[in-house]
PDB file of C-alpha atoms in Angstrom:
ATOM      1  CA  UNK A   1     102.325  51.153 -13.750  1.00 51.00           C
ATOM      2  CA  UNK A   2      99.718  52.522 -16.159  1.00 45.00           C
ATOM      3  CA  UNK A   3     102.050  51.768 -19.075  1.00 43.00           C
ATOM      4  CA  UNK A   4     102.617  48.205 -17.846  1.00 45.00           C
ATOM      5  CA  UNK A   5      98.890  47.754 -17.355  1.00 46.00           C
ATOM      6  CA  UNK A   6      98.241  48.982 -20.911  1.00 41.00           C
ATOM      7  CA  UNK A   7     100.871  46.631 -22.347  1.00 43.00           C
ATOM      8  CA  UNK A   8      99.395  43.739 -20.377  1.00 42.00           C
ATOM      9  CA  UNK A   9      95.901  44.417 -21.717  1.00 39.00           C
ATOM     10  CA  UNK A  10      97.292  44.734 -25.240  1.00 40.00           C
ATOM     11  CA  UNK A  11      99.085  41.379 -24.920  1.00 40.00           C
ATOM     12  CA  UNK A  12      95.920  39.699 -23.632  1.00 37.00           C
ATOM     13  CA  UNK A  13      94.004  41.160 -26.586  1.00 36.00           C
ATOM     14  CA  UNK A  14      96.534  39.740 -29.058  1.00 39.00           C
ATOM     15  CA  UNK A  15      96.609  36.313 -27.421  1.00 41.00           C
ATOM     16  CA  UNK A  16      92.856  35.979 -27.516  1.00 38.00           C
ATOM     17  CA  UNK A  17      92.184  37.740 -30.802  1.00 42.00           C
ATOM     18  CA  UNK A  18      91.622  34.332 -32.414  1.00 50.00           C
ATOM     19  CA  UNK A  19      88.921  33.553 -29.885  1.00 47.00           C
ATOM     20  CA  UNK A  20      86.805  36.535 -30.892  1.00 47.00           C
ATOM     21  CA  UNK A  21      85.486  34.364 -33.727  1.00 52.00           C
ATOM     22  CA  UNK A  22      85.180  30.623 -33.125  1.00 49.00           C
ATOM     23  CA  UNK A  23      86.017  29.924 -36.775  1.00 47.00           C
ATOM     24  CA  UNK A  24      89.319  31.733 -36.318  1.00 62.00           C
ATOM     25  CA  UNK A  25      90.165  29.687 -33.246  1.00 55.00           C
ATOM     26  CA  UNK A  26      89.351  26.186 -34.523  1.00 87.00           C
ATOM     27  CA  UNK A  27      91.421  24.329 -37.098  1.00 93.00           C
ATOM     28  CA  UNK A  28      89.844  20.963 -37.883  1.00 94.00           C
ATOM     29  CA  UNK A  29      89.911  18.508 -40.794  1.00 95.00           C
ATOM     30  CA  UNK A  30      87.705  15.631 -41.969  1.00 95.00           C
ATOM     31  CA  UNK A  31      90.160  12.874 -41.077  1.00 94.00           C
ATOM     32  CA  UNK A  32      93.725  12.433 -39.861  1.00 95.00           C
ATOM     33  CA  UNK A  33      94.313   8.746 -40.633  1.00 95.00           C
ATOM     34  CA  UNK A  34      93.712   7.562 -44.181  1.00 94.00           C
ATOM     35  CA  UNK A  35      94.603   4.857 -46.687  1.00 92.00           C
ATOM     36  CA  UNK A  36      94.965   5.877 -50.325  1.00 92.00           C
ATOM     37  CA  UNK A  37      95.004   3.688 -53.427  1.00 88.00           C
ATOM     38  CA  UNK A  38      98.346   4.085 -55.172  1.00 87.00           C
ATOM     39  CA  UNK A  39      97.073   5.463 -58.469  1.00 82.00           C
ATOM     40  CA  UNK A  40      94.538   7.898 -57.066  1.00 83.00           C
ATOM     41  CA  UNK A  41      94.794  11.086 -55.056  1.00 87.00           C
ATOM     42  CA  UNK A  42      92.532  12.216 -52.243  1.00 93.00           C
ATOM     43  CA  UNK A  43      91.300  15.520 -50.856  1.00 95.00           C
ATOM     44  CA  UNK A  44      90.846  15.933 -47.115  1.00 96.00           C
ATOM     45  CA  UNK A  45      88.389  18.719 -46.430  1.00 95.00           C
ATOM     46  CA  UNK A  46      89.277  21.414 -43.912  1.00 95.00           C
ATOM     47  CA  UNK A  47      86.192  21.786 -41.715  1.00 95.00           C
ATOM     48  CA  UNK A  48      87.277  25.093 -40.187  1.00 93.00           C
ATOM     49  CA  UNK A  49      90.369  27.266 -40.315  1.00 93.00           C
ATOM     50  CA  UNK A  50      91.801  30.651 -41.280  1.00 93.00           C
ATOM     51  CA  UNK A  51      92.694  30.010 -44.954  1.00 92.00           C
ATOM     52  CA  UNK A  52      96.382  30.534 -44.262  1.00 94.00           C
ATOM     53  CA  UNK A  53      98.109  27.175 -43.966  1.00 96.00           C
ATOM     54  CA  UNK A  54     101.536  25.630 -44.382  1.00 96.00           C
ATOM     55  CA  UNK A  55     102.482  21.989 -44.955  1.00 97.00           C
ATOM     56  CA  UNK A  56     105.479  20.047 -43.705  1.00 97.00           C
ATOM     57  CA  UNK A  57     105.557  16.759 -45.622  1.00 97.00           C
ATOM     58  CA  UNK A  58     107.978  14.414 -43.866  1.00 97.00           C
ATOM     59  CA  UNK A  59     107.815  11.808 -46.658  1.00 97.00           C
ATOM     60  CA  UNK A  60     107.827  13.605 -50.033  1.00 96.00           C
ATOM     61  CA  UNK A  61     109.018  10.412 -51.733  1.00 97.00           C
ATOM     62  CA  UNK A  62     105.738   8.677 -50.780  1.00 97.00           C
ATOM     63  CA  UNK A  63     103.234  11.408 -51.631  1.00 96.00           C
ATOM     64  CA  UNK A  64     102.947  14.951 -52.928  1.00 96.00           C
ATOM     65  CA  UNK A  65     100.867  17.357 -50.839  1.00 96.00           C
ATOM     66  CA  UNK A  66      99.460  20.860 -51.205  1.00 96.00           C
ATOM     67  CA  UNK A  67      96.548  23.063 -50.147  1.00 96.00           C
ATOM     68  CA  UNK A  68      93.644  23.671 -52.525  1.00 95.00           C
ATOM     69  CA  UNK A  69      92.173  26.960 -51.306  1.00 93.00           C
ATOM     70  CA  UNK A  70      89.322  26.893 -53.805  1.00 89.00           C
ATOM     71  CA  UNK A  71      87.761  23.749 -52.287  1.00 88.00           C
ATOM     72  CA  UNK A  72      84.858  24.521 -49.988  1.00 87.00           C
ATOM     73  CA  UNK A  73      84.756  27.349 -47.484  1.00 89.00           C
ATOM     74  CA  UNK A  74      88.080  26.627 -45.794  1.00 93.00           C
ATOM     75  CA  UNK A  75      90.024  24.723 -48.466  1.00 94.00           C
ATOM     76  CA  UNK A  76      91.309  21.157 -48.545  1.00 96.00           C
ATOM     77  CA  UNK A  77      94.523  19.161 -48.223  1.00 96.00           C
ATOM     78  CA  UNK A  78      95.397  17.325 -51.438  1.00 96.00           C
ATOM     79  CA  UNK A  79      97.495  14.159 -51.241  1.00 96.00           C
ATOM     80  CA  UNK A  80      98.801  12.580 -54.467  1.00 95.00           C
ATOM     81  CA  UNK A  81     100.544   9.200 -54.012  1.00 94.00           C
ATOM     82  CA  UNK A  82     103.924   8.536 -55.590  1.00 94.00           C
ATOM     83  CA  UNK A  83     104.650   5.034 -54.310  1.00 93.00           C
ATOM     84  CA  UNK A  84     103.486   2.575 -51.644  1.00 92.00           C
ATOM     85  CA  UNK A  85     104.455   3.444 -48.090  1.00 96.00           C
ATOM     86  CA  UNK A  86     103.523   5.612 -45.117  1.00 97.00           C
ATOM     87  CA  UNK A  87     103.649   9.391 -44.984  1.00 97.00           C
ATOM     88  CA  UNK A  88     103.403  11.829 -42.092  1.00 97.00           C
ATOM     89  CA  UNK A  89     102.054  15.254 -43.022  1.00 97.00           C
ATOM     90  CA  UNK A  90     101.965  18.220 -40.634  1.00 97.00           C
ATOM     91  CA  UNK A  91      99.521  20.985 -41.562  1.00 97.00           C
ATOM     92  CA  UNK A  92      99.623  24.275 -39.644  1.00 96.00           C
ATOM     93  CA  UNK A  93      97.102  27.085 -39.409  1.00 95.00           C
ATOM     94  CA  UNK A  94      99.433  30.086 -39.492  1.00 95.00           C
ATOM     95  CA  UNK A  95      96.949  32.451 -37.833  1.00 93.00           C
ATOM     96  CA  UNK A  96      96.329  30.582 -34.573  1.00 90.00           C
ATOM     97  CA  UNK A  97      99.452  28.387 -34.899  1.00 92.00           C
ATOM     98  CA  UNK A  98      97.523  25.137 -34.543  1.00 93.00           C
ATOM     99  CA  UNK A  99      99.089  22.060 -36.156  1.00 95.00           C
ATOM    100  CA  UNK A 100      97.422  18.809 -37.186  1.00 96.00           C
ATOM    101  CA  UNK A 101      99.247  15.583 -38.031  1.00 97.00           C
ATOM    102  CA  UNK A 102      97.865  13.483 -40.899  1.00 97.00           C
ATOM    103  CA  UNK A 103      98.957   9.860 -41.254  1.00 97.00           C
ATOM    104  CA  UNK A 104      98.553   8.616 -44.834  1.00 96.00           C
ATOM    105  CA  UNK A 105      99.314   5.108 -46.062  1.00 96.00           C
ATOM    106  CA  UNK A 106      99.585   4.498 -49.813  1.00 94.00           C
ATOM    107  CA  UNK A 107      98.386   0.982 -50.604  1.00 92.00           C
ATOM    108  CA  UNK A 108      97.746  -1.204 -53.652  1.00 92.00           C
ATOM    109  CA  UNK A 109      94.901  -0.227 -55.942  1.00 92.00           C
ATOM    110  CA  UNK A 110      91.684  -2.128 -55.344  1.00 90.00           C
ATOM    111  CA  UNK A 111      88.343  -2.214 -57.115  1.00 92.00           C
ATOM    112  CA  UNK A 112      85.151  -3.807 -55.874  1.00 91.00           C
ATOM    113  CA  UNK A 113      82.215  -5.341 -57.708  1.00 94.00           C
ATOM    114  CA  UNK A 114      78.794  -5.424 -56.072  1.00 94.00           C
ATOM    115  CA  UNK A 115      77.206  -8.820 -56.707  1.00 96.00           C
ATOM    116  CA  UNK A 116      73.592  -8.389 -57.856  1.00 96.00           C
ATOM    117  CA  UNK A 117      72.745 -11.794 -59.350  1.00 96.00           C
ATOM    118  CA  UNK A 118      74.464 -15.088 -58.579  1.00 97.00           C
ATOM    119  CA  UNK A 119      74.035 -18.834 -58.194  1.00 97.00           C
ATOM    120  CA  UNK A 120      77.534 -19.241 -56.729  1.00 96.00           C
ATOM    121  CA  UNK A 121      77.954 -20.593 -53.163  1.00 94.00           C
ATOM    122  CA  UNK A 122      80.753 -18.106 -52.337  1.00 95.00           C
ATOM    123  CA  UNK A 123      80.008 -15.126 -54.581  1.00 96.00           C
ATOM    124  CA  UNK A 124      76.585 -14.495 -53.115  1.00 94.00           C
ATOM    125  CA  UNK A 125      74.070 -11.791 -53.966  1.00 95.00           C
ATOM    126  CA  UNK A 126      74.627  -8.706 -51.852  1.00 94.00           C
ATOM    127  CA  UNK A 127      78.312  -9.443 -51.357  1.00 95.00           C
ATOM    128  CA  UNK A 128      81.372  -7.727 -52.766  1.00 95.00           C
ATOM    129  CA  UNK A 129      84.090  -9.256 -54.925  1.00 96.00           C
ATOM    130  CA  UNK A 130      87.299  -7.242 -54.510  1.00 95.00           C
ATOM    131  CA  UNK A 131      90.271  -7.335 -56.886  1.00 96.00           C
ATOM    132  CA  UNK A 132      93.622  -6.017 -55.630  1.00 94.00           C
ATOM    133  CA  UNK A 133      96.541  -4.879 -57.759  1.00 93.00           C
ATOM    134  CA  UNK A 134      99.259  -6.593 -55.764  1.00 92.00           C
ATOM    135  CA  UNK A 135     102.066  -8.916 -56.828  1.00 91.00           C
ATOM    136  CA  UNK A 136      99.975 -12.016 -56.159  1.00 95.00           C
ATOM    137  CA  UNK A 137      96.841 -10.666 -57.866  1.00 97.00           C
ATOM    138  CA  UNK A 138      94.637 -11.506 -54.902  1.00 97.00           C
ATOM    139  CA  UNK A 139      90.881 -11.227 -54.495  1.00 97.00           C
ATOM    140  CA  UNK A 140      88.581 -11.314 -51.501  1.00 96.00           C
ATOM    141  CA  UNK A 141      84.866 -11.695 -50.961  1.00 96.00           C
ATOM    142  CA  UNK A 142      83.051  -9.746 -48.267  1.00 95.00           C
ATOM    143  CA  UNK A 143      79.534  -9.530 -46.902  1.00 93.00           C
ATOM    144  CA  UNK A 144      78.703  -6.635 -44.585  1.00 89.00           C
ATOM    145  CA  UNK A 145      82.387  -5.801 -44.164  1.00 86.00           C
ATOM    146  CA  UNK A 146      83.288  -9.376 -43.161  1.00 93.00           C
ATOM    147  CA  UNK A 147      85.740 -11.435 -45.241  1.00 93.00           C
ATOM    148  CA  UNK A 148      84.144 -14.764 -46.202  1.00 94.00           C
ATOM    149  CA  UNK A 149      86.661 -15.928 -48.814  1.00 95.00           C
ATOM    150  CA  UNK A 150      89.878 -15.096 -50.628  1.00 96.00           C
ATOM    151  CA  UNK A 151      92.129 -16.389 -53.387  1.00 97.00           C
ATOM    152  CA  UNK A 152      94.001 -15.418 -56.546  1.00 98.00           C
ATOM    153  CA  UNK A 153      92.634 -14.071 -59.807  1.00 98.00           C
ATOM    154  CA  UNK A 154      93.747 -13.573 -63.377  1.00 97.00           C
ATOM    155  CA  UNK A 155      92.053 -11.347 -65.951  1.00 96.00           C
ATOM    156  CA  UNK A 156      93.356 -11.719 -69.470  1.00 95.00           C
ATOM    157  CA  UNK A 157      92.555 -11.732 -73.172  1.00 91.00           C
ATOM    158  CA  UNK A 158      92.776 -14.982 -75.122  1.00 87.00           C
ATOM    159  CA  UNK A 159      91.973 -15.219 -78.829  1.00 85.00           C
ATOM    160  CA  UNK A 160      90.126 -11.902 -78.679  1.00 87.00           C
ATOM    161  CA  UNK A 161      88.032 -13.147 -75.751  1.00 93.00           C
ATOM    162  CA  UNK A 162      88.146 -11.776 -72.231  1.00 96.00           C
ATOM    163  CA  UNK A 163      88.559 -14.296 -69.420  1.00 97.00           C
ATOM    164  CA  UNK A 164      88.533 -14.223 -65.614  1.00 97.00           C
ATOM    165  CA  UNK A 165      90.088 -17.025 -63.565  1.00 98.00           C
ATOM    166  CA  UNK A 166      89.515 -17.475 -59.818  1.00 98.00           C
ATOM    167  CA  UNK A 167      91.555 -19.878 -57.680  1.00 98.00           C
ATOM    168  CA  UNK A 168      90.550 -20.510 -54.061  1.00 97.00           C
ATOM    169  CA  UNK A 169      89.759 -23.169 -51.456  1.00 94.00           C
ATOM    170  CA  UNK A 170      86.164 -24.283 -51.035  1.00 90.00           C
ATOM    171  CA  UNK A 171      84.456 -25.051 -47.720  1.00 87.00           C
ATOM    172  CA  UNK A 172      86.001 -28.520 -47.744  1.00 88.00           C
ATOM    173  CA  UNK A 173      89.524 -27.166 -48.145  1.00 90.00           C
ATOM    174  CA  UNK A 174      89.793 -28.342 -51.750  1.00 93.00           C
ATOM    175  CA  UNK A 175      91.678 -26.256 -54.317  1.00 95.00           C
ATOM    176  CA  UNK A 176      89.233 -24.884 -56.885  1.00 96.00           C
ATOM    177  CA  UNK A 177      89.940 -23.037 -60.130  1.00 97.00           C
ATOM    178  CA  UNK A 178      87.066 -21.525 -62.094  1.00 97.00           C
ATOM    179  CA  UNK A 179      87.242 -19.759 -65.448  1.00 97.00           C
ATOM    180  CA  UNK A 180      84.637 -17.274 -66.634  1.00 98.00           C
ATOM    181  CA  UNK A 181      83.853 -15.606 -69.921  1.00 97.00           C
ATOM    182  CA  UNK A 182      83.535 -11.863 -69.184  1.00 97.00           C
ATOM    183  CA  UNK A 183      83.275 -10.776 -72.827  1.00 95.00           C
ATOM    184  CA  UNK A 184      79.601  -9.797 -72.452  1.00 95.00           C
ATOM    185  CA  UNK A 185      80.446  -7.264 -69.738  1.00 94.00           C
ATOM    186  CA  UNK A 186      79.926  -3.550 -70.337  1.00 91.00           C
ATOM    187  CA  UNK A 187      83.011  -2.000 -71.833  1.00 89.00           C
ATOM    188  CA  UNK A 188      83.049   0.562 -69.011  1.00 88.00           C
ATOM    189  CA  UNK A 189      83.411  -2.239 -66.450  1.00 92.00           C
ATOM    190  CA  UNK A 190      86.298  -3.844 -68.314  1.00 92.00           C
ATOM    191  CA  UNK A 191      87.912  -0.452 -68.780  1.00 89.00           C
ATOM    192  CA  UNK A 192      87.600   0.281 -65.039  1.00 89.00           C
ATOM    193  CA  UNK A 193      89.223  -3.047 -64.149  1.00 92.00           C
ATOM    194  CA  UNK A 194      91.958  -2.477 -66.718  1.00 92.00           C
ATOM    195  CA  UNK A 195      92.714   1.024 -65.426  1.00 87.00           C
ATOM    196  CA  UNK A 196      92.643   0.338 -61.697  1.00 89.00           C
ATOM    197  CA  UNK A 197      94.466  -3.008 -61.858  1.00 92.00           C
ATOM    198  CA  UNK A 198      96.869  -2.102 -64.686  1.00 89.00           C
ATOM    199  CA  UNK A 199      95.986  -5.214 -66.662  1.00 91.00           C
ATOM    200  CA  UNK A 200      97.011  -3.869 -70.074  1.00 88.00           C
ATOM    201  CA  UNK A 201      93.928  -5.376 -71.706  1.00 87.00           C
ATOM    202  CA  UNK A 202      93.542  -2.499 -74.121  1.00 82.00           C
ATOM    203  CA  UNK A 203      96.625  -1.629 -76.114  1.00 69.00           C
ATOM    204  CA  UNK A 204      95.388   1.803 -77.170  1.00 57.00           C
ATOM    205  CA  UNK A 205      95.650   4.953 -75.082  1.00 54.00           C
ATOM    206  CA  UNK A 206      92.126   6.184 -75.767  1.00 55.00           C
ATOM    207  CA  UNK A 207      90.295   7.991 -73.009  1.00 59.00           C
ATOM    208  CA  UNK A 208      87.673   6.322 -70.852  1.00 58.00           C
ATOM    209  CA  UNK A 209      84.226   5.984 -72.451  1.00 58.00           C
ATOM    210  CA  UNK A 210      81.115   7.594 -70.971  1.00 58.00           C
ATOM    211  CA  UNK A 211      80.057   5.361 -68.052  1.00 59.00           C
ATOM    212  CA  UNK A 212      76.729   4.114 -69.382  1.00 62.00           C
ATOM    213  CA  UNK A 213      76.914   1.050 -67.147  1.00 72.00           C
ATOM    214  CA  UNK A 214      79.492  -0.940 -65.181  1.00 89.00           C
ATOM    215  CA  UNK A 215      78.072  -4.453 -65.367  1.00 94.00           C
ATOM    216  CA  UNK A 216      80.686  -7.189 -65.029  1.00 95.00           C
ATOM    217  CA  UNK A 217      79.046 -10.335 -66.400  1.00 96.00           C
ATOM    218  CA  UNK A 218      80.742 -13.625 -65.461  1.00 97.00           C
ATOM    219  CA  UNK A 219      79.539 -16.630 -67.463  1.00 97.00           C
ATOM    220  CA  UNK A 220      81.016 -19.923 -66.266  1.00 97.00           C
ATOM    221  CA  UNK A 221      83.189 -21.987 -68.602  1.00 96.00           C
ATOM    222  CA  UNK A 222      83.018 -25.683 -67.686  1.00 92.00           C
ATOM    223  CA  UNK A 223      80.970 -24.745 -64.614  1.00 95.00           C
ATOM    224  CA  UNK A 224      77.331 -23.839 -64.044  1.00 96.00           C
ATOM    225  CA  UNK A 225      77.877 -20.501 -62.330  1.00 97.00           C
ATOM    226  CA  UNK A 226      76.685 -17.144 -63.619  1.00 97.00           C
ATOM    227  CA  UNK A 227      77.417 -13.950 -61.701  1.00 97.00           C
ATOM    228  CA  UNK A 228      76.377 -10.411 -62.580  1.00 97.00           C
ATOM    229  CA  UNK A 229      77.967  -7.604 -60.613  1.00 95.00           C
ATOM    230  CA  UNK A 230      78.584  -3.877 -60.890  1.00 94.00           C
ATOM    231  CA  UNK A 231      82.166  -2.631 -60.952  1.00 89.00           C
ATOM    232  CA  UNK A 232      82.348   0.030 -58.275  1.00 71.00           C
ATOM    233  CA  UNK A 233      85.246   2.371 -58.968  1.00 52.00           C
ATOM    234  CA  UNK A 234      84.262   4.646 -56.083  1.00 51.00           C
ATOM    235  CA  UNK A 235      84.887   1.862 -53.570  1.00 40.00           C
ATOM    236  CA  UNK A 236      88.252   1.120 -55.121  1.00 38.00           C
ATOM    237  CA  UNK A 237      89.471   4.679 -54.998  1.00 35.00           C
ATOM    238  CA  UNK A 238      88.384   5.481 -51.481  1.00 37.00           C
ATOM    239  CA  UNK A 239      89.743   2.603 -49.424  1.00 34.00           C
ATOM    240  CA  UNK A 240      88.019   3.839 -46.280  1.00 33.00           C
ATOM    241  CA  UNK A 241      84.680   4.545 -47.893  1.00 32.00           C
ATOM    242  CA  UNK A 242      81.476   2.613 -48.246  1.00 33.00           C
ATOM    243  CA  UNK A 243      80.291  -0.824 -47.251  1.00 33.00           C
ATOM    244  CA  UNK A 244      82.450  -3.690 -48.449  1.00 32.00           C
TER     245      UNK A 244
END
């Protein structure tokens, strides 16, 4: 009986060894449901854990995943998109055998511009103009996370001049097409749009310039509108982040 009692106490000690330190018991991450722009990876921070993890990626054709142990105190889960689609990723803490399921959806790239100055009835100051890299080349306008307009865009180079075209329906339901000269924009803003939206504006493969400023300046052609906004690459990369 003494031997059985000793074995029982030993088993209890092993089962609850993880609870001797609350950091050893808990395995938690920043988020478990995330959308990721197709051309950009993301790191999900591990809030607590035992620094001994394994990953079971059920959709390796959608995204590549691995653990970065050098990130923060407990490491992070790195997800690098391969193509659009949904991925289920199971991450296990091998010490306390706790598993967490991460649902990741790879979506089209998107970049936002924060409107700072405008005389346009739709593109109002304080709003966001979002460009999406989808087949239709669609844009949307939001104020305080609420969609107030949408349409199609085209950004192109014509006779060494950069142009932006917006097509949408006005408040009266009429089809409207507006063309803007964006040649006076900061090069960094044009470069950001080109990179995120894969516009192929710049034929060279030079690296990105130092980001002195990201002003996208839209000067109306055959219309009276002038809009100045800041291209916000951070908002485009982190689909779940920030006000839109």
